[in-house]
PDB file of C-alpha atoms in Angstrom:
ATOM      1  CA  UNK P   1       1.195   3.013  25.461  1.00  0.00           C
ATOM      2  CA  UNK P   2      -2.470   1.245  24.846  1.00  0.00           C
ATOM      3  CA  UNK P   3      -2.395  -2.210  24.559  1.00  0.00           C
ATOM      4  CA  UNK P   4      -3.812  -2.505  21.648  1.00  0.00           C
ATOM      5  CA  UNK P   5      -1.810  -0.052  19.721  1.00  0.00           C
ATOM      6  CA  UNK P   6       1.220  -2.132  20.690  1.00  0.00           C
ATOM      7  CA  UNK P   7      -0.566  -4.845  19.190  1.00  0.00           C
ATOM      8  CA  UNK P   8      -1.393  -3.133  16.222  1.00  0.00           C
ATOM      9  CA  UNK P   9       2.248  -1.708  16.207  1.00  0.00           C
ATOM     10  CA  UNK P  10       3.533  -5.217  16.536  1.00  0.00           C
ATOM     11  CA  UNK P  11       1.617  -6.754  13.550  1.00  0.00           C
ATOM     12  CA  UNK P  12       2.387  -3.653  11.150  1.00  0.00           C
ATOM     13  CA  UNK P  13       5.989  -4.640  12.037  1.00  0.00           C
ATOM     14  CA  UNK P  14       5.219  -8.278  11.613  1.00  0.00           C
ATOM     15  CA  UNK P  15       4.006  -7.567   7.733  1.00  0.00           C
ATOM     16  CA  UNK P  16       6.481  -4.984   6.983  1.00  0.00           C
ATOM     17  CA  UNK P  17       9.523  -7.978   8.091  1.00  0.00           C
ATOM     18  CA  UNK P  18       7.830 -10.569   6.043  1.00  0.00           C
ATOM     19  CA  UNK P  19       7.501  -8.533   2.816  1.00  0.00           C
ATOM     20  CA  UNK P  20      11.187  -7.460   3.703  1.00  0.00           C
ATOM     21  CA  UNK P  21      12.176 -11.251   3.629  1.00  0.00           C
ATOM     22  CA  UNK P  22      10.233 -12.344   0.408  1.00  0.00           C
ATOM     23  CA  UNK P  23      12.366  -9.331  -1.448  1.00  0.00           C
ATOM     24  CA  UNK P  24      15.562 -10.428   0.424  1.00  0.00           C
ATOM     25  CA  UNK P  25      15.166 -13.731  -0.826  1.00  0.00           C
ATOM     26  CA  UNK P  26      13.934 -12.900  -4.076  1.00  0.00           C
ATOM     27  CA  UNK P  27      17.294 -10.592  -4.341  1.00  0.00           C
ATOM     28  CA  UNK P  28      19.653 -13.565  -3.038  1.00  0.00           C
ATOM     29  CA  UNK P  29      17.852 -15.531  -5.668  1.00  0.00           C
ATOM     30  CA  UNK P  30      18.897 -12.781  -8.527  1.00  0.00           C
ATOM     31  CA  UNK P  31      22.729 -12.682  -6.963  1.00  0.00           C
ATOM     32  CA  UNK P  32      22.997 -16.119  -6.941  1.00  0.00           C
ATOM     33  CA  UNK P  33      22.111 -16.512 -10.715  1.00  0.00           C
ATOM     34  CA  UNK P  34      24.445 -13.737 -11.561  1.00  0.00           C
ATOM     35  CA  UNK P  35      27.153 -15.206  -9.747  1.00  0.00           C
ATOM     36  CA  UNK P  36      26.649 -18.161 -11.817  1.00  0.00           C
ATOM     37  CA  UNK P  37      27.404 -16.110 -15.032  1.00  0.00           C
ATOM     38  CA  UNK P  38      29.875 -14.717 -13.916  1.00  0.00           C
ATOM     39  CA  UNK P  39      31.697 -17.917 -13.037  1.00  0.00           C
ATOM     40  CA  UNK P  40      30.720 -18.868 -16.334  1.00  0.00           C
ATOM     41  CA  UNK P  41      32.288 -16.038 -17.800  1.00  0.00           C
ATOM     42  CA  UNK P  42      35.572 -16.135 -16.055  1.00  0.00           C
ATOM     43  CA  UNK P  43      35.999 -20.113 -17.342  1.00  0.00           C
ATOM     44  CA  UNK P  44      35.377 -18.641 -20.984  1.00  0.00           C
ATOM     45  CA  UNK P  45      38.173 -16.640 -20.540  1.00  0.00           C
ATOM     46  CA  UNK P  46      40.511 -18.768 -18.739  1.00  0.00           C
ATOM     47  CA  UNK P  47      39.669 -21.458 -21.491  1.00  0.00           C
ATOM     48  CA  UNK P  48      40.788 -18.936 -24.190  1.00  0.00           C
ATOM     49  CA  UNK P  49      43.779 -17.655 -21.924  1.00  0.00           C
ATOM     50  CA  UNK P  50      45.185 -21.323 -21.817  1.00  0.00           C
ATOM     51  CA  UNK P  51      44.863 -21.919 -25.525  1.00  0.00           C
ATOM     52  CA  UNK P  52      47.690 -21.278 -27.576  1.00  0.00           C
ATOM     53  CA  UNK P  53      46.331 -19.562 -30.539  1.00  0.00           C
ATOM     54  CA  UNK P  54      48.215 -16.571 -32.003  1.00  0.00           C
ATOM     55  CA  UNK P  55      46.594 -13.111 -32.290  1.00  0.00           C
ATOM     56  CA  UNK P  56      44.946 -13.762 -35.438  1.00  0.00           C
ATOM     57  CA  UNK P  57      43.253 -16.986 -34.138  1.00  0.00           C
ATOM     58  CA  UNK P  58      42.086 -15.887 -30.819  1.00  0.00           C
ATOM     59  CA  UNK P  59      40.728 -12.452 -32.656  1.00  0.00           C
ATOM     60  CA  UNK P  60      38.938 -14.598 -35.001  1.00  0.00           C
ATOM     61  CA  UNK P  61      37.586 -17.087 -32.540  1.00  0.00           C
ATOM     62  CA  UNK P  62      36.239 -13.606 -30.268  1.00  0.00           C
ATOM     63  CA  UNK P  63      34.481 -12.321 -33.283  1.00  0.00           C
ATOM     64  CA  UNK P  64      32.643 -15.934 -34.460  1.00  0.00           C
ATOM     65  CA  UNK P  65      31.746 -16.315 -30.853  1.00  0.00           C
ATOM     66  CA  UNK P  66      27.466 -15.727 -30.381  1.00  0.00           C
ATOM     67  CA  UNK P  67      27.171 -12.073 -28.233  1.00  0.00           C
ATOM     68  CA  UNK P  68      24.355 -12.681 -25.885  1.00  0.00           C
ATOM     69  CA  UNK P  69      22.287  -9.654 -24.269  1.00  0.00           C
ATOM     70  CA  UNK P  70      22.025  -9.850 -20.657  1.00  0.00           C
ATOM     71  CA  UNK P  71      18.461 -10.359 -19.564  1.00  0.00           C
ATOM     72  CA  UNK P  72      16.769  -7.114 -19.449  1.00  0.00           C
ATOM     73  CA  UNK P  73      15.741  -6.471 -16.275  1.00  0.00           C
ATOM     74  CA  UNK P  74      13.709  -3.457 -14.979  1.00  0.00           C
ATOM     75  CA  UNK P  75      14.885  -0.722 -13.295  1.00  0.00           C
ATOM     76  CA  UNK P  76      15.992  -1.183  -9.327  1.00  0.00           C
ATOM     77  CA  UNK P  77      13.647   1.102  -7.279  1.00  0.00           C
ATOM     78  CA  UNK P  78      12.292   0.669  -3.762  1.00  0.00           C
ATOM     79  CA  UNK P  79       8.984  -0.819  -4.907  1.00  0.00           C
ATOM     80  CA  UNK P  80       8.536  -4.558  -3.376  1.00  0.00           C
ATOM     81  CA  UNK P  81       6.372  -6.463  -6.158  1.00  0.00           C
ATOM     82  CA  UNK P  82       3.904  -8.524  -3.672  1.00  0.00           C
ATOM     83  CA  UNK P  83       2.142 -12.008  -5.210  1.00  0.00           C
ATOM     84  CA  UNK P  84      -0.820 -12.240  -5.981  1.00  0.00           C
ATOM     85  CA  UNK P  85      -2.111 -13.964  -2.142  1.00  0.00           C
ATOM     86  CA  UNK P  86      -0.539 -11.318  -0.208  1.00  0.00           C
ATOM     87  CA  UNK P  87      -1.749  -8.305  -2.742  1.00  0.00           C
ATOM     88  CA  UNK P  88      -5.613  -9.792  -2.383  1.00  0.00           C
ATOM     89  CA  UNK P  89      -5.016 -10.187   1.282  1.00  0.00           C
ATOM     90  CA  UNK P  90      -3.714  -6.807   1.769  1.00  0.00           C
ATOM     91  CA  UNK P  91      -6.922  -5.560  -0.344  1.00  0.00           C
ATOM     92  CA  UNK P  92      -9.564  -7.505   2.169  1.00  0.00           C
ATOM     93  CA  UNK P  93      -7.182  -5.937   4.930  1.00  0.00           C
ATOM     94  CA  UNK P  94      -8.023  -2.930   3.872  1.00  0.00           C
ATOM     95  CA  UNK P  95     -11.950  -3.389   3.175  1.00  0.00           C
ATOM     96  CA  UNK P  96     -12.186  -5.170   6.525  1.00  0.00           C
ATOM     97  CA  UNK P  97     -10.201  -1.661   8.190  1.00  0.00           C
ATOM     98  CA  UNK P  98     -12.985   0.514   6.156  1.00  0.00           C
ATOM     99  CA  UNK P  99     -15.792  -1.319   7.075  1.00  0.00           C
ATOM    100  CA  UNK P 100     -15.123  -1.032  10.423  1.00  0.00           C
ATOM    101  CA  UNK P 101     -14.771   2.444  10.614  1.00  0.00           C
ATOM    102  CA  UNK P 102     -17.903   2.852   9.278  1.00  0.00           C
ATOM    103  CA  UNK P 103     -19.761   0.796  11.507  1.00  0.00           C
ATOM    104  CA  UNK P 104     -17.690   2.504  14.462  1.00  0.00           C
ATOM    105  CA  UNK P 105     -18.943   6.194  13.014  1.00  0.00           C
ATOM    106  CA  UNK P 106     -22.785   4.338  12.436  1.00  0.00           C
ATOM    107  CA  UNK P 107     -22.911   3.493  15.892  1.00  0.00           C
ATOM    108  CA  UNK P 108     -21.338   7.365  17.299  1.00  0.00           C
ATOM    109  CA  UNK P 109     -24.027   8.288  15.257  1.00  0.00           C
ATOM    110  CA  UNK P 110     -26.575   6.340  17.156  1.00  0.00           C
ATOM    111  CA  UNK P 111     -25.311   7.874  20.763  1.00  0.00           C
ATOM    112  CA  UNK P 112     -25.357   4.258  21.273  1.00  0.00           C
ATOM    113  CA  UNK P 113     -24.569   3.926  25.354  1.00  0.00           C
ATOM    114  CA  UNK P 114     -22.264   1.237  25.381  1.00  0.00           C
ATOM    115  CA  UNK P 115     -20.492   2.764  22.747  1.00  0.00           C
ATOM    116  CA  UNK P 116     -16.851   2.374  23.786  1.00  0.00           C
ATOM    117  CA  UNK P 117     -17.371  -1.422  24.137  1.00  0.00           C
ATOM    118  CA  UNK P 118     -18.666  -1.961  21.042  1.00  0.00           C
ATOM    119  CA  UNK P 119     -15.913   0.367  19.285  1.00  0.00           C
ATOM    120  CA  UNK P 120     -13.674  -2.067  21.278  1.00  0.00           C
ATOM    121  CA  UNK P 121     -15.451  -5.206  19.869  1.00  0.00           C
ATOM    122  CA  UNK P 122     -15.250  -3.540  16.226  1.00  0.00           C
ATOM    123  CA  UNK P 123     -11.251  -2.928  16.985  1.00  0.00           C
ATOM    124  CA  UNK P 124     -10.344  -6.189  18.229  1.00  0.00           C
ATOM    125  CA  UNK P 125     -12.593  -8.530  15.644  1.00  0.00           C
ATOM    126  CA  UNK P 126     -10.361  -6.275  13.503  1.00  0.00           C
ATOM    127  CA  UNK P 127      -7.463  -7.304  14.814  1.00  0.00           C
ATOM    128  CA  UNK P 128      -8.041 -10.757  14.841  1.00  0.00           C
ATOM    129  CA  UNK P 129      -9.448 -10.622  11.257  1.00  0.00           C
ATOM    130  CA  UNK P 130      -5.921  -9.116  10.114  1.00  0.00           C
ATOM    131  CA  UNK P 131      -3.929 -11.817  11.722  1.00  0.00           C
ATOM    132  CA  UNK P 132      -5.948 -14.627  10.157  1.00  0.00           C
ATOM    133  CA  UNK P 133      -5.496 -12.934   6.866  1.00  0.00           C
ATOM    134  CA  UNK P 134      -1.640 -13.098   7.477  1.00  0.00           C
ATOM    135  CA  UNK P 135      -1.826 -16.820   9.058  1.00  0.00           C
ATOM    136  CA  UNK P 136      -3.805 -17.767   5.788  1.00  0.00           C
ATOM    137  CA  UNK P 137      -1.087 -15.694   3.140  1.00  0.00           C
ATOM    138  CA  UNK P 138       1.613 -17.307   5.088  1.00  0.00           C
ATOM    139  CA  UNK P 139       0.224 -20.967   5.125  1.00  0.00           C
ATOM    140  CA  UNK P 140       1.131 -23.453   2.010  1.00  0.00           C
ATOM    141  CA  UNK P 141      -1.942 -23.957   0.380  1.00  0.00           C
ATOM    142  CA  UNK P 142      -2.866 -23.143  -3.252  1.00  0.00           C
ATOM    143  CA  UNK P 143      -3.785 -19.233  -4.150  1.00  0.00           C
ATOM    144  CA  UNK P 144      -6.925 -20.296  -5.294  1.00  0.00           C
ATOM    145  CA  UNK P 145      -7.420 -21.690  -1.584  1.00  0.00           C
ATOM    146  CA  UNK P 146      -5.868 -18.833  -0.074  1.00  0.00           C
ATOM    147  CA  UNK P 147      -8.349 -16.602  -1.798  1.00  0.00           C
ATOM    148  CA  UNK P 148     -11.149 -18.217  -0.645  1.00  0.00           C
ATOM    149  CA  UNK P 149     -10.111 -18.171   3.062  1.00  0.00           C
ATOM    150  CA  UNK P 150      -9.172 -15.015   2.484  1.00  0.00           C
ATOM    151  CA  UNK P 151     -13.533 -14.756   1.867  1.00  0.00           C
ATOM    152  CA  UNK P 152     -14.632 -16.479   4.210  1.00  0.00           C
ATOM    153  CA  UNK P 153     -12.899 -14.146   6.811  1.00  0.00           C
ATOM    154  CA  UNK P 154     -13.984 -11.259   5.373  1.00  0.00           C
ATOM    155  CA  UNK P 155     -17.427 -12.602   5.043  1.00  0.00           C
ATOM    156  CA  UNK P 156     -17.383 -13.863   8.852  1.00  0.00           C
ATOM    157  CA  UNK P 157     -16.196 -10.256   9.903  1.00  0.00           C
ATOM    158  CA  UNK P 158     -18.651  -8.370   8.161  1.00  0.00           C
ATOM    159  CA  UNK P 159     -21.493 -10.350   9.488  1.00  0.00           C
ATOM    160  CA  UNK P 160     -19.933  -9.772  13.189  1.00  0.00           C
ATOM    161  CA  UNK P 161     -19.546  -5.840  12.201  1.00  0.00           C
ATOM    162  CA  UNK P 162     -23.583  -6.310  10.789  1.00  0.00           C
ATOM    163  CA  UNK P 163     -24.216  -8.242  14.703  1.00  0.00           C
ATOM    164  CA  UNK P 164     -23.052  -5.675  16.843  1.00  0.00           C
ATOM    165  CA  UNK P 165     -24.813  -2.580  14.753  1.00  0.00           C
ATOM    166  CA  UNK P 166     -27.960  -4.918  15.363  1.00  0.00           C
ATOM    167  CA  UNK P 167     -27.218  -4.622  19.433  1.00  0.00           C
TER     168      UNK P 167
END
């Protein structure tokens, strides 16, 4: 295989395991607070088991107690809910992908003679634009400071994209 389709391969791999673990751990999370009611629950009954009430005492004491609706919680299906960093980053992803196509198909267009080089220049500033997107939405700095690294890449890509159409 190409090089840089491993690569590629690699990285689609990369994102595809970290969005995995987020919805692992965001499942674990949900597990562990239902285990906690449940422990809950089984007290509340073992507390009642131990008294010694007779039948009209304990049916009286299950009908005053307070019935409390589970938390409504949407329907499971196999959608992973991304936050809002890694949904804008995957959005500039895919501008940055776009844009780059296009200025690939501009320069075909051109019969441009180095044109394999700079399709390879396009690819790998691609690339390297997607990994700093994923460094950045993987870092531990504020959304709001994510976001506007997540710009600045974009911004720096598009001018290189703008560069080698100039050539």
């Amino acid at each position: 295989m190409n090089k840089n389709l491993l690569i590629k391969q690699n990285r689609q791999l990369f994102d595809k395991l970290h969005i995995s673990e987020l919805s692992n751990k965001r499942l674990k999370d949900e597990i562990s607070s239902l285990k906690d009611i449940v422990s809950q629950l089984q007290a509340e009954i073992e507390q009642l088991k131990d008294a010694k009430f007779n039948d009209e005492t304990i049916t009286d004491t299950v009908a005053e107690m307070p019935i409390e609706a589970p938390e409504q919680t949407e329907p499971q299906t196999n959608e992973v809910v991304l936050s809002e960093d890694i949904e804008y980053g995957s959005k500039i992803i895919g501008e940055i992908v776009i844009e780059a196509a296009l200025t690939s198909n501009k320069i075909k267009e051109n019969n441009h003679p180095d044109l394999k080089e700079l399709v390879n220049l396009i690819l790998g500033k691609t690339e390297v634009s997607k990994g700093e997107i994923l460094n950045i939405v993987s870092s531990e700095v504020s959304v709001s400071a994510k976001i506007q690294m997540i710009d600045d890449v974009k911004t720096q890509t598009f001018e290189y994209f703008k560069s080698i159409l100039e050539q």
